[in-house]
Coordinates of C-alpha atoms in Angstrom, one line a residue:
Chain T
X6 CA 11.4 -32.2 60.9
X7 CA 12.8 -33.5 57.6
X8 CA 9.3 -33.9 56.2
X9 CA 8.2 -30.4 57.0
X10 CA 11.4 -29.0 55.4
X11 CA 10.5 -30.8 52.2
X12 CA 6.9 -29.5 52.3
X13 CA 8.3 -26.0 52.7
X14 CA 10.4 -26.5 49.5
X15 CA 7.3 -27.6 47.6
X16 CA 5.8 -24.1 48.0
X17 CA 8.5 -22.7 45.8
X18 CA 7.8 -22.7 42.1
X19 CA 10.0 -25.3 40.4
X20 CA 12.0 -24.2 37.4
X21 CA 9.8 -24.1 34.3
X22 CA 10.6 -25.0 30.8
X23 CA 8.4 -23.1 28.3
X24 CA 8.6 -22.4 24.6
X25 CA 8.4 -18.8 23.6
X26 CA 7.7 -18.0 20.0
X27 CA 7.5 -14.8 18.1
X28 CA 5.7 -14.1 14.8
X29 CA 4.3 -11.5 12.5
X30 CA 7.5 -9.5 12.5
X31 CA 8.1 -9.4 16.3
X32 CA 11.0 -11.7 15.8
X33 CA 12.9 -8.8 14.3
X34 CA 13.4 -7.5 17.9
X35 CA 14.9 -10.8 18.9
X36 CA 17.7 -11.2 16.4
X37 CA 15.3 -12.8 13.9
X38 CA 15.0 -16.0 16.0
X39 CA 11.4 -17.1 16.2
X40 CA 11.4 -20.0 18.7
X41 CA 13.1 -19.9 22.0
X42 CA 13.1 -22.7 24.5
X43 CA 13.5 -21.0 27.8
X44 CA 14.0 -22.4 31.3
X45 CA 12.7 -20.1 33.9
X46 CA 14.5 -20.4 37.3
X47 CA 12.6 -21.4 40.3
X48 CA 11.2 -18.6 42.5
X49 CA 9.0 -18.0 45.5
X50 CA 5.8 -17.1 43.7
X51 CA 4.5 -19.1 40.8
X52 CA 5.5 -17.8 37.4
X53 CA 2.8 -15.6 35.7
X54 CA 2.9 -14.0 32.4
X55 CA 3.7 -10.6 34.0
X56 CA 6.9 -12.1 35.3
X57 CA 7.6 -13.8 32.0
X58 CA 7.4 -10.4 30.2
X59 CA 9.9 -8.9 32.7
X60 CA 12.2 -11.9 32.1
X61 CA 11.9 -11.6 28.3
X62 CA 12.7 -7.9 28.5
X63 CA 15.8 -8.5 30.5
X64 CA 17.1 -11.6 28.8
X65 CA 15.7 -12.0 25.3
X66 CA 14.9 -8.5 23.9
X67 CA 17.8 -7.3 22.0
X68 CA 16.6 -3.8 21.1
X69 CA 13.8 -1.2 21.3
X70 CA 11.9 -2.6 24.3
X71 CA 9.2 0.0 23.8
X72 CA 8.2 -1.7 20.6
X73 CA 7.3 -4.8 22.5
X74 CA 6.4 -4.0 26.0
X75 CA 4.3 -1.1 27.2
X76 CA 4.1 -0.7 31.0
X77 CA 3.8 -4.1 32.5
X78 CA 1.9 -5.6 29.5
X79 CA 2.6 -6.0 25.8
X80 CA 2.1 -3.2 23.4
X81 CA -1.5 -3.1 22.0
X82 CA -1.4 -4.8 18.6
X83 CA 0.6 -7.7 19.8
X84 CA -1.5 -10.8 20.3
X85 CA -0.6 -13.4 22.9
X86 CA -1.5 -17.0 22.5
X87 CA -1.0 -19.5 25.3
X88 CA -1.2 -23.0 23.9
X89 CA -3.0 -21.7 20.9
X90 CA -5.7 -20.0 23.0
X91 CA -6.2 -16.3 23.4
X92 CA -4.7 -15.1 26.6
X93 CA -7.8 -13.0 27.3
X94 CA -9.6 -16.2 28.0
X95 CA -7.0 -17.4 30.4
X96 CA -6.5 -14.3 32.6
X97 CA -4.0 -12.3 30.6
X98 CA -1.1 -11.2 32.8
X99 CA -2.2 -13.3 35.7
X100 CA -2.2 -16.7 34.0
X101 CA 0.0 -19.1 35.9
X102 CA 2.6 -20.8 33.6
X103 CA 2.8 -24.5 33.6
X104 CA 5.7 -26.6 32.5
X105 CA 5.9 -27.1 28.7
X106 CA 3.5 -24.3 27.9
X107 CA 3.8 -22.6 24.6
X108 CA 3.5 -18.8 24.5
X109 CA 3.2 -17.2 21.2
X110 CA 3.5 -13.5 20.5
X111 CA 2.2 -12.4 17.1
X112 CA 2.7 -8.8 16.1
X113 CA -0.2 -7.4 14.0
X114 CA 1.5 -4.0 13.8
X115 CA 2.6 -2.6 10.5
X116 CA 5.9 -1.3 11.8
X117 CA 7.1 -4.5 13.4
Chain A
X25 CA -6.8 -14.0 2.0
X26 CA -5.0 -16.1 -0.6
X27 CA -5.7 -19.2 1.5
X28 CA -9.3 -18.3 1.7
X29 CA -9.4 -18.0 -2.1
X30 CA -7.7 -21.4 -2.3
X31 CA -10.3 -22.9 0.0
X32 CA -13.1 -21.2 -2.0
X33 CA -11.8 -22.7 -5.2
X34 CA -11.4 -26.2 -3.9
X35 CA -13.7 -29.0 -4.9
X36 CA -14.9 -29.5 -1.4
X37 CA -16.3 -26.2 -0.6
X38 CA -20.1 -25.8 -0.7
X39 CA -20.2 -22.7 -2.8
X40 CA -17.2 -22.7 -5.2
X41 CA -15.8 -19.5 -6.4
X42 CA -15.9 -18.9 -10.2
X43 CA -12.8 -17.0 -11.1
X44 CA -9.3 -17.7 -12.1
X45 CA -6.9 -15.8 -9.7
X46 CA -3.3 -14.9 -10.0
X47 CA -1.1 -13.6 -7.2
X48 CA 1.3 -10.6 -7.4
X49 CA 4.1 -9.9 -5.0
X50 CA 5.8 -6.5 -5.0
X51 CA 9.3 -6.5 -3.8
X52 CA 9.8 -3.1 -2.0
X53 CA 13.2 -3.9 -0.6
X54 CA 14.9 -1.0 -2.4
X55 CA 12.6 1.6 -0.8
X56 CA 13.5 0.1 2.6
X57 CA 17.2 0.1 2.0
X58 CA 17.6 -3.7 2.0
X59 CA 20.5 -5.3 0.3
X60 CA 19.9 -7.5 -2.8
X61 CA 21.0 -10.6 -0.8
X62 CA 18.3 -10.0 1.8
X63 CA 15.7 -9.4 -0.8
X64 CA 16.8 -12.5 -2.8
X65 CA 16.4 -14.6 0.4
X66 CA 12.9 -13.2 0.9
X67 CA 12.0 -13.8 -2.7
X68 CA 13.1 -17.4 -2.4
X69 CA 10.7 -17.9 0.5
X70 CA 7.9 -16.2 -1.3
X71 CA 8.6 -18.2 -4.5
X72 CA 8.4 -21.4 -2.5
X73 CA 4.9 -20.5 -1.2
X74 CA 3.7 -19.2 -4.6
X75 CA 4.8 -22.3 -6.4
X76 CA 2.6 -24.5 -4.3
X77 CA -0.5 -22.4 -4.9
X78 CA -1.2 -23.5 -8.4
X79 CA -2.2 -20.0 -9.5
X80 CA -0.2 -17.9 -11.9
X81 CA 2.0 -15.6 -9.9
X82 CA 3.9 -12.5 -10.7
X83 CA 6.9 -11.2 -8.7
X84 CA 7.7 -7.6 -9.6
X85 CA 10.1 -5.2 -7.9
X86 CA 9.2 -1.6 -7.1
X87 CA 12.0 -0.4 -9.4
X88 CA 9.8 -1.3 -12.3
X89 CA 7.9 1.9 -11.7
X90 CA 10.6 3.6 -13.7
X91 CA 9.6 1.7 -16.7
X92 CA 5.8 2.4 -16.5
X93 CA 4.1 4.1 -19.3
X94 CA 2.1 7.4 -18.6
X95 CA -1.1 5.6 -19.6
X96 CA -1.2 3.9 -16.2
X97 CA -2.3 7.2 -14.8
X98 CA -5.2 7.5 -17.2
X99 CA -8.6 6.1 -16.3
X100 CA -9.7 3.6 -18.9
X101 CA -13.3 2.7 -19.3
X102 CA -12.6 -0.3 -21.5
X103 CA -12.2 -3.8 -20.3
X104 CA -8.6 -4.9 -20.0
X105 CA -7.1 -7.0 -22.8
X106 CA -7.8 -10.6 -22.4
X107 CA -11.2 -10.6 -20.9
X108 CA -13.0 -11.1 -24.1
X109 CA -15.2 -14.1 -24.3
X110 CA -18.6 -15.3 -23.1
X111 CA -19.4 -16.3 -19.6
X112 CA -19.8 -19.9 -20.7
X113 CA -16.3 -20.0 -22.2
X114 CA -14.9 -18.6 -19.0
X115 CA -16.7 -21.2 -16.8
X116 CA -15.6 -24.0 -19.2
X117 CA -12.0 -23.0 -19.1
X118 CA -12.2 -22.6 -15.3
X119 CA -13.6 -26.1 -14.9
X120 CA -11.0 -27.5 -17.2
X121 CA -8.2 -25.9 -15.2
X122 CA -9.7 -27.2 -12.0
X123 CA -9.7 -30.7 -13.4
X124 CA -6.0 -30.3 -14.4
X125 CA -5.1 -29.1 -10.9
X126 CA -7.0 -31.9 -9.2
X127 CA -5.3 -34.4 -11.5
X128 CA -1.9 -33.0 -10.5
X129 CA -2.9 -33.3 -6.9
X130 CA -1.7 -29.9 -5.9
X131 CA -2.2 -28.8 -2.3
X132 CA -2.1 -25.1 -1.7
X133 CA -0.2 -23.1 0.9
X134 CA -0.8 -19.4 0.7
X135 CA 1.2 -16.3 1.2
X136 CA 0.6 -12.9 2.5
X137 CA 0.7 -11.3 -1.0
X138 CA -2.2 -9.7 -2.7
X139 CA -4.4 -11.6 -5.1
X140 CA -5.9 -10.8 -8.5
X141 CA -9.0 -12.1 -10.3
X142 CA -9.2 -13.0 -13.9
X143 CA -12.6 -14.3 -15.0
X144 CA -11.7 -15.6 -18.5
X145 CA -8.3 -17.0 -19.2
X146 CA -6.6 -20.0 -17.6
X147 CA -3.0 -19.0 -17.4
X148 CA -1.0 -21.4 -15.2
X149 CA 1.9 -20.8 -17.6
X150 CA 1.6 -17.1 -17.2
X151 CA 3.8 -16.8 -14.1
X152 CA 6.3 -14.0 -14.1
X153 CA 9.5 -14.1 -12.2
X154 CA 12.6 -12.0 -12.7
X155 CA 15.8 -14.1 -12.5
X156 CA 18.3 -11.5 -11.2
X157 CA 18.3 -8.1 -9.5
X158 CA 16.7 -5.2 -11.2
X159 CA 19.0 -2.7 -13.0
X160 CA 21.3 -0.9 -10.6
X161 CA 20.3 2.5 -12.0
X162 CA 16.7 1.9 -11.2
X163 CA 17.5 0.7 -7.7
X164 CA 19.7 3.7 -7.2
X165 CA 17.0 6.0 -8.5
X166 CA 14.4 4.5 -6.2
X167 CA 16.7 4.8 -3.2
X168 CA 17.4 8.4 -4.1
X169 CA 13.7 9.2 -4.4
X170 CA 12.8 7.7 -1.0
X171 CA 15.8 9.2 0.7
X172 CA 14.9 12.7 -0.6
X173 CA 11.5 12.5 1.1
X174 CA 11.6 14.4 4.3
X175 CA 9.0 12.7 6.4
X176 CA 8.0 9.1 7.0
X177 CA 4.3 10.0 6.4
X178 CA 5.1 11.2 2.9
X179 CA 7.3 8.2 2.3
X180 CA 4.5 5.8 3.2
X181 CA 2.0 7.7 1.0
X182 CA 4.4 7.7 -1.9
X183 CA 5.1 4.1 -1.5
X184 CA 1.5 3.2 -1.4
X185 CA 0.9 5.3 -4.6
X186 CA 3.7 3.7 -6.5
X187 CA 2.7 0.3 -5.4
X188 CA -0.9 0.9 -6.6
X189 CA 0.3 2.1 -10.0
X190 CA 2.6 -0.9 -10.4
X191 CA -0.1 -3.4 -9.5
X192 CA -2.6 -1.6 -11.8
X193 CA -0.1 -2.0 -14.6
X194 CA 0.5 -5.7 -13.9
X195 CA -3.3 -6.2 -13.8
X196 CA -3.9 -4.4 -17.1
X197 CA -1.0 -6.1 -18.9
X198 CA -2.1 -9.6 -17.9
X199 CA -5.8 -9.0 -18.4
X200 CA -7.0 -9.1 -14.8
X201 CA -10.2 -7.2 -14.3
X202 CA -10.1 -7.0 -10.5
X203 CA -7.4 -6.7 -7.8
X204 CA -8.2 -8.1 -4.4
X205 CA -6.3 -6.7 -1.5
X206 CA -6.1 -8.3 2.0
X207 CA -6.9 -5.2 4.0
X208 CA -8.6 -6.2 7.2
X209 CA -11.2 -4.3 9.2
X210 CA -8.6 -3.1 11.6
X211 CA -6.2 -2.0 8.9
X212 CA -9.0 -0.2 7.1
X213 CA -10.2 1.6 10.2
X214 CA -6.6 2.8 10.7
X215 CA -6.5 3.9 7.1
X216 CA -9.7 5.7 7.5
X217 CA -8.5 7.8 10.4
X218 CA -5.2 8.4 8.7
X219 CA -6.9 9.5 5.5
X220 CA -8.9 12.0 7.5
X221 CA -5.7 13.3 9.1
X222 CA -4.0 13.6 5.7
X223 CA -6.9 15.5 4.0
X224 CA -8.4 12.6 2.1
X225 CA -11.7 12.8 3.7
X226 CA -13.4 13.3 0.4
X227 CA -12.2 10.0 -0.9
X228 CA -12.9 7.8 2.2
X229 CA -15.4 5.7 0.3
X230 CA -12.9 4.9 -2.4
X231 CA -10.0 4.2 0.0
X232 CA -11.9 2.1 2.5
X233 CA -15.0 0.8 0.8
X234 CA -15.5 -2.7 -0.5
X235 CA -14.9 -1.8 -4.2
X236 CA -12.8 1.0 -5.6
X237 CA -13.7 1.8 -9.2
X238 CA -11.7 4.9 -9.8
X239 CA -9.4 3.3 -12.3
X240 CA -12.2 2.4 -14.6
X241 CA -11.2 -1.0 -16.1
X242 CA -9.6 -2.5 -13.1
X243 CA -11.6 -2.7 -9.9
X244 CA -9.9 -2.9 -6.5
X245 CA -11.9 -5.0 -4.0
X246 CA -11.3 -5.7 -0.4
X247 CA -12.9 -9.0 0.6
X248 CA -11.2 -9.2 4.0
X249 CA -12.9 -6.0 5.0
X250 CA -15.1 -7.6 7.7
X251 CA -12.4 -9.5 9.5
X252 CA -10.4 -8.0 12.2
X253 CA -6.6 -8.4 12.4
X254 CA -7.0 -10.6 15.4
X255 CA -9.3 -13.0 13.6
X256 CA -6.9 -13.1 10.7
X257 CA -3.9 -13.8 12.9
X258 CA -5.7 -16.5 14.8
X259 CA -6.9 -18.1 11.5
X260 CA -3.4 -18.1 10.1
X261 CA -2.1 -19.7 13.2
X262 CA -4.8 -22.3 13.6
X263 CA -4.7 -23.3 10.0
X264 CA -0.9 -23.2 9.7
X265 CA -1.0 -20.7 6.9
X266 CA 2.6 -20.0 5.9
X267 CA 3.7 -16.4 5.6
X268 CA 6.7 -14.3 4.9
X269 CA 7.4 -11.2 7.0
X270 CA 9.6 -8.6 5.5
X271 CA 10.7 -5.3 6.9
X272 CA 8.9 -2.3 5.6
X273 CA 9.7 1.4 5.5
X274 CA 8.3 1.9 8.9
X275 CA 9.7 -1.1 10.6
X276 CA 11.1 -0.2 14.1
X277 CA 9.8 3.3 13.7
X278 CA 8.8 4.9 16.9
X279 CA 5.1 5.5 17.6
X280 CA 5.1 9.2 16.6
X281 CA 7.3 8.8 13.5
X282 CA 4.4 9.2 11.1
X283 CA 0.7 9.8 11.1
X284 CA 0.1 6.2 10.1
X285 CA 2.0 4.9 13.1
X286 CA 0.3 7.4 15.4
X287 CA -3.2 6.4 14.3
X288 CA -2.3 2.7 14.5
X289 CA -1.1 3.1 18.0
X290 CA -4.1 5.2 19.0
X291 CA -6.7 2.8 17.6
X292 CA -5.1 -0.3 18.9
X293 CA -4.8 1.1 22.3
X294 CA -8.4 2.3 22.3
X295 CA -9.5 -1.2 21.1
X296 CA -7.5 -2.8 24.0
X297 CA -9.2 -0.6 26.6
X298 CA -12.6 -0.3 24.9
X299 CA -13.5 -3.3 22.8
X300 CA -15.4 -2.8 19.5
X301 CA -13.8 0.6 19.0
X302 CA -12.4 -0.5 15.7
X303 CA -15.8 -1.5 14.3
X304 CA -17.3 1.7 15.6
X305 CA -14.7 3.9 13.9
X306 CA -15.2 1.9 10.8
X307 CA -18.9 2.7 10.7
X308 CA -19.2 6.1 12.3
X309 CA -17.8 8.4 9.6
X310 CA -20.1 6.8 7.1
X311 CA -23.1 8.3 8.8
X312 CA -26.0 6.9 10.8
X313 CA -26.1 3.3 9.9
X314 CA -28.6 0.6 9.6
X315 CA -26.2 -1.7 7.9
X316 CA -22.6 -0.6 7.7
X317 CA -21.8 -2.3 4.4
X318 CA -24.8 -0.7 2.6
X319 CA -23.9 2.8 3.9
X320 CA -20.4 2.6 2.7
X321 CA -21.5 1.4 -0.6
X322 CA -23.8 4.4 -0.9
X323 CA -20.9 6.7 -0.5
X324 CA -19.1 5.3 -3.4
X325 CA -21.7 6.2 -6.0
X326 CA -20.4 9.6 -7.2
X327 CA -17.7 8.5 -9.5
X328 CA -19.6 5.6 -11.0
X329 CA -20.7 7.6 -14.1
X330 CA -17.3 7.0 -15.5
X331 CA -13.9 8.3 -15.9
X332 CA -14.7 11.4 -17.9
X333 CA -16.4 13.2 -14.9
X334 CA -14.0 16.0 -14.3
X335 CA -10.2 16.2 -13.9
X336 CA -8.5 13.6 -11.9
X337 CA -5.6 13.8 -9.4
X338 CA -2.4 12.8 -11.1
X339 CA -1.3 10.4 -8.4
X340 CA -4.3 9.0 -6.6
X341 CA -6.7 9.3 -9.5
X342 CA -9.5 10.6 -7.4
X343 CA -11.6 13.5 -8.6
X344 CA -9.7 16.8 -8.1
X345 CA -11.2 18.4 -5.0
X346 CA -9.8 21.7 -5.9
X347 CA -11.2 24.6 -7.8
X348 CA -8.4 26.7 -9.0
X349 CA -10.7 29.3 -10.4
X350 CA -12.1 30.0 -7.0
X351 CA -9.4 32.3 -5.5
X352 CA -11.7 33.4 -2.7
X353 CA -11.2 30.2 -0.7
X354 CA -8.2 29.4 1.4
X355 CA -7.5 26.6 -1.0
X356 CA -7.7 28.8 -4.0
X357 CA -5.1 31.1 -2.4
X358 CA -2.9 28.1 -1.8
X359 CA -3.2 27.1 -5.5
X360 CA -2.1 30.6 -6.6
X361 CA 0.8 30.4 -4.1
X362 CA 2.2 27.3 -5.8
X363 CA 2.3 28.8 -9.2
X364 CA 3.8 32.1 -8.0
X365 CA 6.5 30.4 -5.9
X366 CA 9.2 30.7 -8.6
X367 CA 11.3 33.8 -7.8
X368 CA 11.6 36.7 -10.2
X369 CA 15.3 36.0 -10.9
X370 CA 14.7 33.4 -13.7
X371 CA 12.4 35.8 -15.3
X372 CA 15.1 38.4 -15.4
X373 CA 17.5 36.0 -16.9
X374 CA 15.2 34.7 -19.5
X375 CA 14.1 38.1 -20.5
X376 CA 10.6 39.5 -21.2
X377 CA 9.0 36.6 -23.1
X378 CA 9.3 34.2 -20.2
X379 CA 7.4 36.6 -17.9
X380 CA 3.9 35.3 -18.0
X381 CA 4.6 31.6 -17.8
X382 CA 5.6 31.2 -14.2
X383 CA 2.8 33.3 -12.9
X384 CA 0.0 31.7 -14.9
X385 CA 1.1 28.2 -14.8
X386 CA -1.1 27.4 -17.7
X387 CA -1.2 28.6 -21.2
X388 CA 2.4 29.9 -21.2
X389 CA 4.2 26.6 -21.7
X390 CA 5.8 27.5 -25.0
X391 CA 7.5 30.5 -23.4
X392 CA 8.8 28.2 -20.6
X393 CA 10.5 25.9 -23.0
X394 CA 12.1 28.7 -24.8
X395 CA 13.4 30.1 -21.5
X396 CA 16.1 29.0 -19.2
X397 CA 16.4 25.8 -17.3
X398 CA 15.6 27.2 -13.8
X399 CA 12.4 28.7 -15.2
X400 CA 11.4 25.4 -16.8
X401 CA 12.0 23.4 -13.6
X402 CA 10.0 25.7 -11.3
X403 CA 7.3 25.8 -13.9
X404 CA 7.3 22.0 -14.2
X405 CA 6.9 21.6 -10.4
X406 CA 4.0 24.0 -10.5
X407 CA 2.5 22.0 -13.4
X408 CA 2.7 18.8 -11.4
X409 CA 1.4 20.3 -8.2
X410 CA -1.6 21.9 -9.7
X411 CA -2.8 18.5 -11.0
X412 CA -2.9 16.9 -7.6
X413 CA -5.6 16.7 -5.0
X414 CA -5.2 18.4 -1.7
X415 CA -3.8 15.4 0.1
X416 CA -1.3 14.6 -2.6
X417 CA -0.2 18.2 -2.6
X418 CA 0.5 18.0 1.1
X419 CA 2.5 14.8 0.5
X420 CA 4.5 16.5 -2.2
X421 CA 5.4 19.3 0.1
X422 CA 7.7 16.9 1.8
X423 CA 9.4 16.0 -1.5
X424 CA 11.8 18.9 -2.1
X425 CA 12.5 18.1 -5.7
X426 CA 10.2 16.4 -8.1
X427 CA 13.0 15.3 -10.5
X428 CA 13.6 11.9 -8.8
X429 CA 10.0 10.9 -9.4
X430 CA 9.5 8.2 -12.0
X431 CA 9.3 9.6 -15.5
X432 CA 5.8 8.4 -16.2
X433 CA 4.5 10.8 -13.6
X434 CA 6.4 13.8 -14.9
X435 CA 5.5 13.0 -18.5
X436 CA 1.8 12.6 -17.8
X437 CA 1.9 15.9 -15.8
X438 CA 3.5 17.7 -18.8
X439 CA 1.0 16.2 -21.2
X440 CA -1.9 17.2 -19.1
X441 CA -0.7 20.7 -18.6
X442 CA 0.2 21.3 -22.2
X443 CA -3.1 20.1 -23.6
X444 CA -5.0 23.3 -22.8
X445 CA -2.1 25.5 -23.8
X446 CA -2.0 23.8 -27.2
X447 CA -5.6 24.6 -27.7
X448 CA -5.1 28.2 -26.7
X449 CA -2.2 28.4 -29.1
X450 CA -4.4 27.2 -32.0
X451 CA -7.0 29.8 -31.1
X452 CA -4.4 32.5 -31.2
X453 CA -3.3 31.4 -34.6
X454 CA -6.8 31.4 -35.9
X455 CA -7.5 34.9 -34.4
X456 CA -4.4 36.5 -35.9
X457 CA -5.4 35.0 -39.3
X458 CA -8.8 36.7 -39.0
X459 CA -7.3 40.0 -37.9
X460 CA -4.7 40.5 -40.5
X461 CA -5.5 38.5 -43.6
X462 CA -3.8 40.8 -46.1
X463 CA -0.5 41.6 -44.3
X464 CA 1.2 38.4 -45.3
X465 CA 3.5 36.2 -43.3
X466 CA 5.1 39.1 -41.4
X467 CA 2.2 39.8 -39.0
X468 CA 1.2 36.2 -38.7
X469 CA 4.7 35.1 -38.0
X470 CA 5.1 35.3 -34.3
X471 CA 2.1 33.3 -32.9
X472 CA 2.4 30.6 -35.6
X473 CA 6.1 30.4 -35.1
X474 CA 5.5 30.0 -31.4
X475 CA 2.9 27.3 -32.0
X476 CA 5.3 25.4 -34.2
X477 CA 8.1 25.7 -31.7
X478 CA 5.7 24.6 -28.9
X479 CA 4.8 21.5 -30.8
X480 CA 8.4 20.8 -31.6
X481 CA 9.4 21.3 -28.0
X482 CA 6.6 18.9 -26.9
X483 CA 7.8 16.3 -29.3
X484 CA 11.4 16.6 -28.2
X485 CA 10.4 16.3 -24.5
X486 CA 8.2 13.4 -25.1
X487 CA 10.9 11.7 -27.0
X488 CA 13.4 12.2 -24.2
X489 CA 11.0 10.8 -21.6
X490 CA 10.0 7.8 -23.5
X491 CA 13.5 6.8 -24.5

């Protein structure tokens, strides 16, 4: 009984520690702070980028969410690098976050 | 781009570049409403990067447009001062400078500023850096100018124009023959679409081509033209290229705040959903294409025969795409509208002699300056507007009063508008001499008198502007 309870707990995603970084002017929407070390709480489903964006919008974004997020993805013109690789190669919104991942958002837009 | 230039100049690269570059950074904080403390902080960061480059660098603030001479608006066919010398001398001095740099063991870290080329002089000592804030009057004047502009679109266009003039002036003063800008493929595609929307379709080749020769002696080149923004961003990240991001006039603007923002959003969204859109947009307006670069180069060729080919727009220095003599076109009608805008009231105040000047807009300048102030001001707006291309006129519509414009623009506008009238005045003097040779000074008095007064007025005004 005790063992099956433990196995049940293993299905939940453990809290994740990831580094979120902003560049290219995007940091202006986050009080000018470029690097954020965030700890994502454990949840039923594994953390994916889609969830991370919702979390960022709720917890980190200080102003003008529409300048960063559009729908459930980032605004076109904002590049996302996961561990220095283009997120398009890793599944974009469906990429499953690992512990100690580094997510970088670079804004290539003129108006921040 | 600066990093690429640095790489290209290094000893290790396979094909070394053969020019001596400088870097210019334009501080536009005043136009964005930033405080001097914020701007100083940004300048410190920029300075740190520039100092490690090893190139001569120039930091100028946008306020310096108020001290520019009107000659910056004239197309000059001569080589800029300082590029005299044979090719061999230039290469020798370049190699010597490289040896010095290597000996000092400098390692470069670039910035996001624009770069300049100078083929002849080694000038590591030539760096220019203001120590304190620019004069408060100039900062105030610049803020006033940008606050008076009604739309963000016009602000961005005006900012671009002033920045171009300033960089041109720096290039000419220090003997640079080329200005390299870091516009990427994405940025140029956005600029292309924006130019079409703003009525600059006739000048697409100049605005987005590889080389822009409209200024005559200084050529603007865009070497990053083939790289998309994404490539540049990845390159900067992977090669740890340091950069400084500063707020601009359109920072945190909503997507529909200006035509530029709208086009940017449209193109980037399209690119996200349909890849390769940007490169298609980039090539499509240039016609059926076998090789995109060659086609765009073909488009440039009209102005190459030099600066003297026809009148030029006062602000963007492209050939005037207006024909004021052609009143049958819609544009001709618009031209007449501008010069007839002044209401009849000033005419009544000034009396009969001031009558023809406001309506004609040309050839009546002496009467204007004899007349009242309101008449002169309306006339001067008309004089400026009629020397602009269509797109610049549309921009100026959003600038309610032209007085806050930097003096060099107003002075050059006056100069250009009074040149034909001075010629007409001389013709009148000659004709009256012929018609009444025997009647003495009485009959010849009025036109000659007016001619003298016109010249005196011109001198007075020019003196006021230049002091």
